[in-house]
Structure formats: C-alpha cells, structure tokens
Amino acid sequence: MPPNPLFLMTTRKKIIAGNWKMNKTSAEGVTLAQDVVAAVGKQSDVEVIVCPPFTAIEAVGKALEGSNVKLGAQNMHHEASGAFTGEVSAPMLRAIFATHVILGHSERRTYFGETDASVNKKLLAALKNQLKPIFCIGETLAEREAGSTLKVVQTQVEKGLEGVSKEQAPTVVVAYEPVWAIGTGKVATTEQAQEVHAFIRGLLVKLFGDAAAQKVRILYGGSMKPSNAPELLAQKDIDGGLIGGAALEARSFVELVTAAAAVK
Ligand code: PGA
C-alpha cells in the first residue's frame, strides 16, 4: 500500500528529554543512565534524551553507548573556543558525542542573564556544529495574568530563531515551558498547553513554511509527570516533554517514556 502523504506529514516521533539541572554527581548520573538504558534503551518509538550536568556528561555518554538513548547538554557558549572562563563549546560537546543541547531555559534567562539575542547566537552555533537545540520559551505568571502569553512567546520564537533556515528548522526542538509551571507542581491544563503549542506551530509555518513546520517537535515542560503526561501527550501539537523533577528517578522517567510510546 502506498504511504498516505497526509499521515506522513503529521507524524512526529515523540521526544522525552530529561533535564537533570544541577543534580547528580558523575557516579549517580551513570547509575541513573544505566537504569534508563536497562528499561528503555532499545526503545525506538520514542526519542529518549538525557541532559546531565557537565561534570557527568562524558561518563553518562559512555553508559549510553550501544543504546538508543541520546545525550544532551544543558547549555553552551556560542564561540567554538577561546578565553571564556567557565564555558564549554559546541565542538567540545560534539567531541563527547552529545547530539542535543538545551538552550534558553528559563532558569538561564532568569538567573544568568540570557536574552533572546544571546540564545539566538547559541542556537545558530549549535546548528552550525550539527547539535540539535532544545530551544526553551515560555511566559511568567505575571505575563500570563496580564494576557500577554502569546505575545511573549511570539517574540521569543521570532528572535530566538532569527537566521535559522528552512532546511535547519526541522532539527530544532522547541520546548514550551510556562515559567510558573516549572518545578512548582502546577501543570498547565491541556487546553492552555495545546493553545500555545498550536500558536507556536502557526508561527513556525509563517517562518519556515508548512512542510518544515510540521516536522518540528514542540515539547511541553513544567511539572510533567506520569499522572498528567498521557493527557498532555495526546494533544495534537504536543510532541513530547522536557522533564525536570520526574527525570531524576529512573522509574518516573521510564513511565513517561512508556506514556509517550502509548500515544497513537
Ligand atoms: P520540572 O522542570 O519538570 O521540574 O517542572 C522542567 C524543566 O525546567 O525543564
């Protein structure tokens, strides 16, 4: 039977990505990675990514070898090398076989002064080095209450993705993370999340055209856990999750992968 083009166009493999933040020593990270590999290392219906802190990233990468679980970093500098004390670059991440990098997480924006412009520089550098950005955006509680969620998200998307080509766009992963839902236990309702995800998809269509925009995975992040994941993941434009707290234990992270695999 010939493939149905409509079906192919809208099928996006779900992603479950763990953002470990500033948690896990190298040894603890290896143990967690081994547990994840043992449970879902052969998983191919869902793309599974873990993003350890820099001190654990190389050892975790070794623990992932031979499995389908991918390795991501939580940040990087936009330059390839040089006098930037305390920073790491895209080529350094590529050299330890990282495939993804989280960029512009709200904690980086809030505590470390990252802006749409600096995130954009990093994103272009990541793409140039064949690293897939997990590009984070999202509004604060004050912005949501002021009714400016969509405007805030639009600015972040347009500025963050400036200079990205139509060909590069499908390799970008967008993570919509309402700041008020991160680490708070307050998850966005499925309607709130789907509304913003659909809006982001619309922006991507305007920027890159329909074909490229339909390939971009848009993850939800913010207190996603096994109990609320199935409903969120069933939404048309929610293509996975960027997981903080629930990624620190193999059991809950694996349950999220299983939940993503179960969505048809
Ligand atoms: P959380 O974090 O799942 O702990 O809310 C998500 C994130 O910040 O990426």
mmCIF file of C-alpha atoms and ligand atoms in Angstrom:
data_model
loop_
_atom_site.group_PDB
_atom_site.id
_atom_site.type_symbol
_atom_site.label_atom_id
_atom_site.label_comp_id
_atom_site.label_asym_id
_atom_site.label_seq_id
_atom_site.Cartn_x
_atom_site.Cartn_y
_atom_site.Cartn_z
ATOM 1 C CA MET A 1 0.000 0.000 0.000
ATOM 2 C CA PRO A 2 1.452 3.430 -0.857
ATOM 3 C CA PRO A 3 2.107 5.642 2.176
ATOM 4 C CA ASN A 4 -0.562 8.179 2.935
ATOM 5 C CA PRO A 5 1.186 11.564 2.470
ATOM 6 C CA LEU A 6 -1.141 13.306 4.892
ATOM 7 C CA PHE A 7 -0.300 10.793 7.588
ATOM 8 C CA LEU A 8 3.441 11.060 6.954
ATOM 9 C CA MET A 9 3.284 14.815 7.082
ATOM 10 C CA THR A 10 1.801 14.968 10.527
ATOM 11 C CA THR A 11 3.597 12.060 12.196
ATOM 12 C CA ARG A 12 6.268 13.316 14.535
ATOM 13 C CA LYS A 13 8.207 10.936 16.746
ATOM 14 C CA LYS A 14 7.688 11.941 20.347
ATOM 15 C CA ILE A 15 10.619 13.042 22.470
ATOM 16 C CA ILE A 16 11.048 12.539 26.197
ATOM 17 C CA ALA A 17 14.047 14.568 27.360
ATOM 18 C CA GLY A 18 15.351 14.640 30.912
ATOM 19 C CA ASN A 19 16.813 17.916 32.149
ATOM 20 C CA TRP A 20 18.754 16.906 35.233
ATOM 21 C CA LYS A 21 19.653 20.545 36.002
ATOM 22 C CA MET A 22 22.288 20.852 38.799
ATOM 23 C CA ASN A 23 21.661 17.352 40.145
ATOM 24 C CA LYS A 24 23.629 14.083 40.154
ATOM 25 C CA THR A 25 27.332 13.526 40.602
ATOM 26 C CA SER A 26 29.029 11.673 37.805
ATOM 27 C CA ALA A 27 28.627 8.328 39.625
ATOM 28 C CA GLU A 28 24.963 8.990 40.422
ATOM 29 C CA GLY A 29 24.359 10.031 36.831
ATOM 30 C CA VAL A 30 25.899 6.832 35.492
ATOM 31 C CA THR A 31 23.639 4.753 37.760
ATOM 32 C CA LEU A 32 20.557 6.644 36.588
ATOM 33 C CA ALA A 33 21.614 6.350 32.942
ATOM 34 C CA GLN A 34 22.213 2.592 33.342
ATOM 35 C CA ASP A 35 18.728 2.167 34.819
ATOM 36 C CA VAL A 36 17.183 4.163 31.968
ATOM 37 C CA VAL A 37 19.095 2.130 29.376
ATOM 38 C CA ALA A 38 18.069 -1.152 31.008
ATOM 39 C CA ALA A 39 14.397 -0.160 30.811
ATOM 40 C CA VAL A 40 14.069 1.789 27.550
ATOM 41 C CA GLY A 41 17.470 1.601 25.862
ATOM 42 C CA LYS A 42 16.041 -0.298 22.907
ATOM 43 C CA GLN A 43 13.027 1.990 22.599
ATOM 44 C CA SER A 44 12.645 3.270 19.055
ATOM 45 C CA ASP A 45 9.056 4.586 19.051
ATOM 46 C CA VAL A 46 10.080 7.488 21.269
ATOM 47 C CA GLU A 47 13.289 9.533 21.133
ATOM 48 C CA VAL A 48 14.759 9.477 24.626
ATOM 49 C CA ILE A 49 17.361 12.082 25.625
ATOM 50 C CA VAL A 50 19.123 12.715 28.939
ATOM 51 C CA CYS A 51 20.839 16.019 29.731
ATOM 52 C CA PRO A 52 23.226 15.647 32.690
ATOM 53 C CA PRO A 53 25.353 18.416 34.214
ATOM 54 C CA PHE A 54 28.751 18.940 32.534
ATOM 55 C CA THR A 55 30.706 17.014 35.166
ATOM 56 C CA ALA A 56 28.664 13.878 34.452
ATOM 57 C CA ILE A 57 28.111 14.226 30.745
ATOM 58 C CA GLU A 58 31.055 12.225 29.426
ATOM 59 C CA ALA A 59 30.598 9.319 31.854
ATOM 60 C CA VAL A 60 26.857 9.249 31.182
ATOM 61 C CA GLY A 61 27.605 9.258 27.446
ATOM 62 C CA LYS A 62 29.701 6.111 27.915
ATOM 63 C CA ALA A 63 26.876 4.479 29.889
ATOM 64 C CA LEU A 64 24.521 5.196 26.971
ATOM 65 C CA GLU A 65 26.801 3.642 24.339
ATOM 66 C CA GLY A 66 25.081 0.965 22.287
ATOM 67 C CA SER A 67 21.612 2.126 23.341
ATOM 68 C CA ASN A 68 19.123 4.407 21.599
ATOM 69 C CA VAL A 69 19.182 6.923 24.446
ATOM 70 C CA LYS A 70 20.727 10.194 23.324
ATOM 71 C CA LEU A 71 22.941 12.641 25.170
ATOM 72 C CA GLY A 72 22.256 16.346 25.584
ATOM 73 C CA ALA A 73 23.901 19.263 27.387
ATOM 74 C CA GLN A 74 22.076 21.933 29.341
ATOM 75 C CA ASN A 75 23.879 24.961 27.915
ATOM 76 C CA MET A 76 26.868 26.007 25.772
ATOM 77 C CA HIS A 77 28.762 29.089 24.633
ATOM 78 C CA HIS A 78 28.285 30.390 21.104
ATOM 79 C CA GLU A 79 32.011 30.608 20.327
ATOM 80 C CA ALA A 80 33.942 27.475 19.364
ATOM 81 C CA SER A 81 36.888 28.133 21.737
ATOM 82 C CA GLY A 82 38.779 30.920 23.454
ATOM 83 C CA ALA A 83 39.051 32.982 26.618
ATOM 84 C CA PHE A 84 35.613 32.333 28.113
ATOM 85 C CA THR A 85 36.334 31.015 31.597
ATOM 86 C CA GLY A 86 33.792 28.533 32.834
ATOM 87 C CA GLU A 87 32.174 27.901 29.453
ATOM 88 C CA VAL A 88 32.028 24.942 27.056
ATOM 89 C CA SER A 89 31.506 24.995 23.300
ATOM 90 C CA ALA A 90 29.558 23.118 20.652
ATOM 91 C CA PRO A 91 32.640 21.341 19.226
ATOM 92 C CA MET A 92 33.517 20.161 22.767
ATOM 93 C CA LEU A 93 30.027 18.719 23.152
ATOM 94 C CA ARG A 94 30.186 17.063 19.752
ATOM 95 C CA ALA A 95 33.526 15.509 20.691
ATOM 96 C CA ILE A 96 31.876 13.590 23.541
ATOM 97 C CA PHE A 97 29.004 12.555 21.240
ATOM 98 C CA ALA A 98 26.308 14.846 22.564
ATOM 99 C CA THR A 99 23.545 15.215 19.989
ATOM 100 C CA HIS A 100 21.361 17.841 21.689
ATOM 101 C CA VAL A 101 21.732 20.975 23.770
ATOM 102 C CA ILE A 102 19.111 22.745 25.854
ATOM 103 C CA LEU A 103 19.231 26.475 25.102
ATOM 104 C CA GLY A 104 17.484 29.421 26.688
ATOM 105 C CA HIS A 105 15.981 27.537 29.608
ATOM 106 C CA SER A 106 14.032 29.984 31.784
ATOM 107 C CA GLU A 107 16.492 29.389 34.640
ATOM 108 C CA ARG A 108 19.323 30.509 32.350
ATOM 109 C CA ARG A 109 17.306 33.521 31.294
ATOM 110 C CA THR A 110 16.323 34.428 34.881
ATOM 111 C CA TYR A 111 19.489 33.686 36.854
ATOM 112 C CA PHE A 112 22.242 34.004 34.249
ATOM 113 C CA GLY A 113 21.135 36.940 32.169
ATOM 114 C CA GLU A 114 20.439 35.101 28.922
ATOM 115 C CA THR A 115 18.398 37.072 26.421
ATOM 116 C CA ASP A 116 16.641 36.306 23.152
ATOM 117 C CA ALA A 117 19.729 37.680 21.377
ATOM 118 C CA SER A 118 22.261 35.559 23.286
ATOM 119 C CA VAL A 119 20.090 32.463 22.968
ATOM 120 C CA ASN A 120 19.866 33.099 19.218
ATOM 121 C CA LYS A 121 23.681 33.208 18.905
ATOM 122 C CA LYS A 122 23.974 29.899 20.754
ATOM 123 C CA LEU A 123 21.243 28.319 18.672
ATOM 124 C CA LEU A 124 22.925 29.262 15.390
ATOM 125 C CA ALA A 125 26.270 27.971 16.721
ATOM 126 C CA ALA A 126 24.661 24.686 17.770
ATOM 127 C CA LEU A 127 23.113 24.181 14.328
ATOM 128 C CA LYS A 128 26.402 25.035 12.611
ATOM 129 C CA ASN A 129 28.007 22.230 14.636
ATOM 130 C CA GLN A 130 25.235 19.683 13.978
ATOM 131 C CA LEU A 131 23.953 19.849 17.542
ATOM 132 C CA LYS A 132 20.178 19.845 17.835
ATOM 133 C CA PRO A 133 18.930 22.698 20.001
ATOM 134 C CA ILE A 134 16.161 22.140 22.537
ATOM 135 C CA PHE A 135 15.061 25.744 22.409
ATOM 136 C CA CYS A 136 13.097 26.812 25.521
ATOM 137 C CA ILE A 137 10.470 29.515 25.647
ATOM 138 C CA GLY A 138 7.584 30.378 27.955
ATOM 139 C CA GLU A 139 5.828 33.127 29.847
ATOM 140 C CA THR A 140 5.988 34.059 33.533
ATOM 141 C CA LEU A 141 2.924 34.062 35.770
ATOM 142 C CA ALA A 142 2.735 37.878 35.612
ATOM 143 C CA GLU A 143 2.819 37.751 31.820
ATOM 144 C CA ARG A 144 0.072 35.124 31.698
ATOM 145 C CA GLU A 145 -2.085 37.102 34.108
ATOM 146 C CA ALA A 146 -1.565 40.253 32.037
ATOM 147 C CA GLY A 147 -2.874 38.378 28.994
ATOM 148 C CA SER A 148 0.431 38.641 27.129
ATOM 149 C CA THR A 149 1.374 34.939 26.885
ATOM 150 C CA LEU A 150 1.099 34.691 23.105
ATOM 151 C CA LYS A 151 2.903 37.982 22.539
ATOM 152 C CA VAL A 152 5.786 36.922 24.809
ATOM 153 C CA VAL A 153 6.059 33.537 23.122
ATOM 154 C CA GLN A 154 5.932 35.146 19.666
ATOM 155 C CA THR A 155 8.843 37.469 20.471
ATOM 156 C CA GLN A 156 10.891 34.610 21.927
ATOM 157 C CA VAL A 157 10.268 32.423 18.862
ATOM 158 C CA GLU A 158 10.931 35.144 16.289
ATOM 159 C CA LYS A 159 14.081 36.468 17.960
ATOM 160 C CA GLY A 160 15.417 33.101 19.086
ATOM 161 C CA LEU A 161 15.079 31.545 15.636
ATOM 162 C CA GLU A 162 16.319 34.524 13.617
ATOM 163 C CA GLY A 163 18.650 33.386 10.846
ATOM 164 C CA VAL A 164 17.583 29.723 11.005
ATOM 165 C CA SER A 165 16.997 28.351 7.501
ATOM 166 C CA LYS A 166 14.016 26.365 6.314
ATOM 167 C CA GLU A 167 16.345 23.359 5.938
ATOM 168 C CA GLN A 168 17.662 23.665 9.500
ATOM 169 C CA ALA A 169 14.273 24.278 11.118
ATOM 170 C CA PRO A 170 13.159 20.628 11.419
ATOM 171 C CA THR A 171 16.236 19.815 13.532
ATOM 172 C CA VAL A 172 15.244 22.413 16.140
ATOM 173 C CA VAL A 173 13.208 21.087 19.051
ATOM 174 C CA VAL A 174 11.062 23.734 20.712
ATOM 175 C CA ALA A 175 10.195 23.381 24.407
ATOM 176 C CA TYR A 176 7.267 25.408 25.629
ATOM 177 C CA GLU A 177 7.707 25.744 29.381
ATOM 178 C CA PRO A 178 5.399 28.138 31.198
ATOM 179 C CA VAL A 179 7.738 29.510 33.885
ATOM 180 C CA TRP A 180 5.004 29.277 36.524
ATOM 181 C CA ALA A 181 4.731 25.532 35.937
ATOM 182 C CA ILE A 182 8.433 24.691 36.268
ATOM 183 C CA GLY A 183 9.248 22.825 39.462
ATOM 184 C CA THR A 184 6.068 24.119 41.092
ATOM 185 C CA GLY A 185 3.795 21.111 40.737
ATOM 186 C CA LYS A 186 1.383 23.439 38.871
ATOM 187 C CA VAL A 187 0.995 21.915 35.442
ATOM 188 C CA ALA A 188 -0.640 23.857 32.618
ATOM 189 C CA THR A 189 -4.054 22.467 31.692
ATOM 190 C CA THR A 190 -4.095 20.517 28.444
ATOM 191 C CA GLU A 191 -6.146 23.340 26.877
ATOM 192 C CA GLN A 192 -3.656 26.010 27.993
ATOM 193 C CA ALA A 193 -0.740 23.965 26.700
ATOM 194 C CA GLN A 194 -2.334 22.949 23.380
ATOM 195 C CA GLU A 195 -3.399 26.544 22.696
ATOM 196 C CA VAL A 196 0.181 27.791 22.967
ATOM 197 C CA HIS A 197 1.619 24.797 21.094
ATOM 198 C CA ALA A 198 -0.780 25.374 18.187
ATOM 199 C CA PHE A 199 0.133 29.054 18.225
ATOM 200 C CA ILE A 200 3.858 28.169 18.090
ATOM 201 C CA ARG A 201 3.182 25.784 15.185
ATOM 202 C CA GLY A 202 1.458 28.653 13.382
ATOM 203 C CA LEU A 203 4.479 30.899 13.941
ATOM 204 C CA LEU A 204 6.771 28.176 12.587
ATOM 205 C CA VAL A 205 4.569 27.880 9.478
ATOM 206 C CA LYS A 206 4.960 31.623 8.891
ATOM 207 C CA LEU A 207 8.722 31.482 9.409
ATOM 208 C CA PHE A 208 9.618 28.250 7.605
ATOM 209 C CA GLY A 209 6.613 27.132 5.583
ATOM 210 C CA ASP A 210 4.181 24.349 6.308
ATOM 211 C CA ALA A 211 6.310 21.331 5.386
ATOM 212 C CA ALA A 212 9.209 22.283 7.687
ATOM 213 C CA ALA A 213 6.939 23.473 10.499
ATOM 214 C CA GLN A 214 5.048 20.181 10.562
ATOM 215 C CA LYS A 215 8.304 18.356 11.282
ATOM 216 C CA VAL A 216 9.318 20.428 14.309
ATOM 217 C CA ARG A 217 8.765 18.714 17.648
ATOM 218 C CA ILE A 218 7.257 21.052 20.242
ATOM 219 C CA LEU A 219 7.721 19.699 23.767
ATOM 220 C CA TYR A 220 5.813 20.715 26.857
ATOM 221 C CA GLY A 221 7.782 21.304 30.055
ATOM 222 C CA GLY A 222 6.703 22.204 33.572
ATOM 223 C CA SER A 223 5.758 19.648 36.229
ATOM 224 C CA MET A 224 5.094 16.906 33.690
ATOM 225 C CA LYS A 225 4.835 13.569 35.466
ATOM 226 C CA PRO A 226 3.391 10.102 34.803
ATOM 227 C CA SER A 227 -0.042 11.109 36.148
ATOM 228 C CA ASN A 228 -0.570 14.116 33.856
ATOM 229 C CA ALA A 229 1.547 13.080 30.859
ATOM 230 C CA PRO A 230 -0.937 10.886 28.931
ATOM 231 C CA GLU A 231 -3.450 13.710 28.537
ATOM 232 C CA LEU A 232 -0.832 16.304 27.604
ATOM 233 C CA LEU A 233 0.919 13.973 25.172
ATOM 234 C CA ALA A 234 -2.361 13.160 23.425
ATOM 235 C CA GLN A 235 -2.740 16.775 22.262
ATOM 236 C CA LYS A 236 -2.256 17.359 18.564
ATOM 237 C CA ASP A 237 0.685 19.750 18.849
ATOM 238 C CA ILE A 238 2.381 18.358 21.969
ATOM 239 C CA ASP A 239 5.201 16.197 20.699
ATOM 240 C CA GLY A 240 6.797 15.185 23.967
ATOM 241 C CA GLY A 241 8.118 16.543 27.210
ATOM 242 C CA LEU A 242 11.129 18.261 28.723
ATOM 243 C CA ILE A 243 11.212 16.774 32.185
ATOM 244 C CA GLY A 244 12.928 18.161 35.273
ATOM 245 C CA GLY A 245 11.974 16.656 38.629
ATOM 246 C CA ALA A 246 10.485 13.449 37.242
ATOM 247 C CA ALA A 247 13.663 12.764 35.241
ATOM 248 C CA LEU A 248 15.777 12.344 38.377
ATOM 249 C CA GLU A 249 14.378 8.901 39.150
ATOM 250 C CA ALA A 250 14.542 6.118 36.585
ATOM 251 C CA ARG A 251 11.096 4.835 37.462
ATOM 252 C CA SER A 252 9.158 8.053 36.756
ATOM 253 C CA PHE A 253 11.267 8.910 33.707
ATOM 254 C CA VAL A 254 10.724 5.458 32.249
ATOM 255 C CA GLU A 255 6.987 5.743 32.920
ATOM 256 C CA LEU A 256 6.969 8.958 30.912
ATOM 257 C CA VAL A 257 8.690 7.224 28.002
ATOM 258 C CA THR A 258 6.110 4.449 28.214
ATOM 259 C CA ALA A 259 3.292 7.024 28.275
ATOM 260 C CA ALA A 260 4.710 8.711 25.161
ATOM 261 C CA ALA A 261 5.027 5.356 23.391
ATOM 262 C CA ALA A 262 1.392 4.553 24.173
ATOM 263 C CA VAL A 263 0.031 7.664 22.424
ATOM 264 C CA LYS A 264 -1.246 6.839 18.991
HETATM 265 P P1 PGA B 1 10.049 20.336 36.062
HETATM 266 O O1 PGA B 1 11.148 21.094 35.158
HETATM 267 O O2 PGA B 1 9.628 19.113 35.285
HETATM 268 O O3 PGA B 1 10.765 20.011 37.337
HETATM 269 O O4 PGA B 1 8.925 21.308 36.254
HETATM 270 C C1 PGA B 1 11.018 21.185 33.767
HETATM 271 C C2 PGA B 1 12.155 21.998 33.206
HETATM 272 O O5 PGA B 1 12.538 23.007 33.822
HETATM 273 O O6 PGA B 1 12.694 21.691 32.126
#
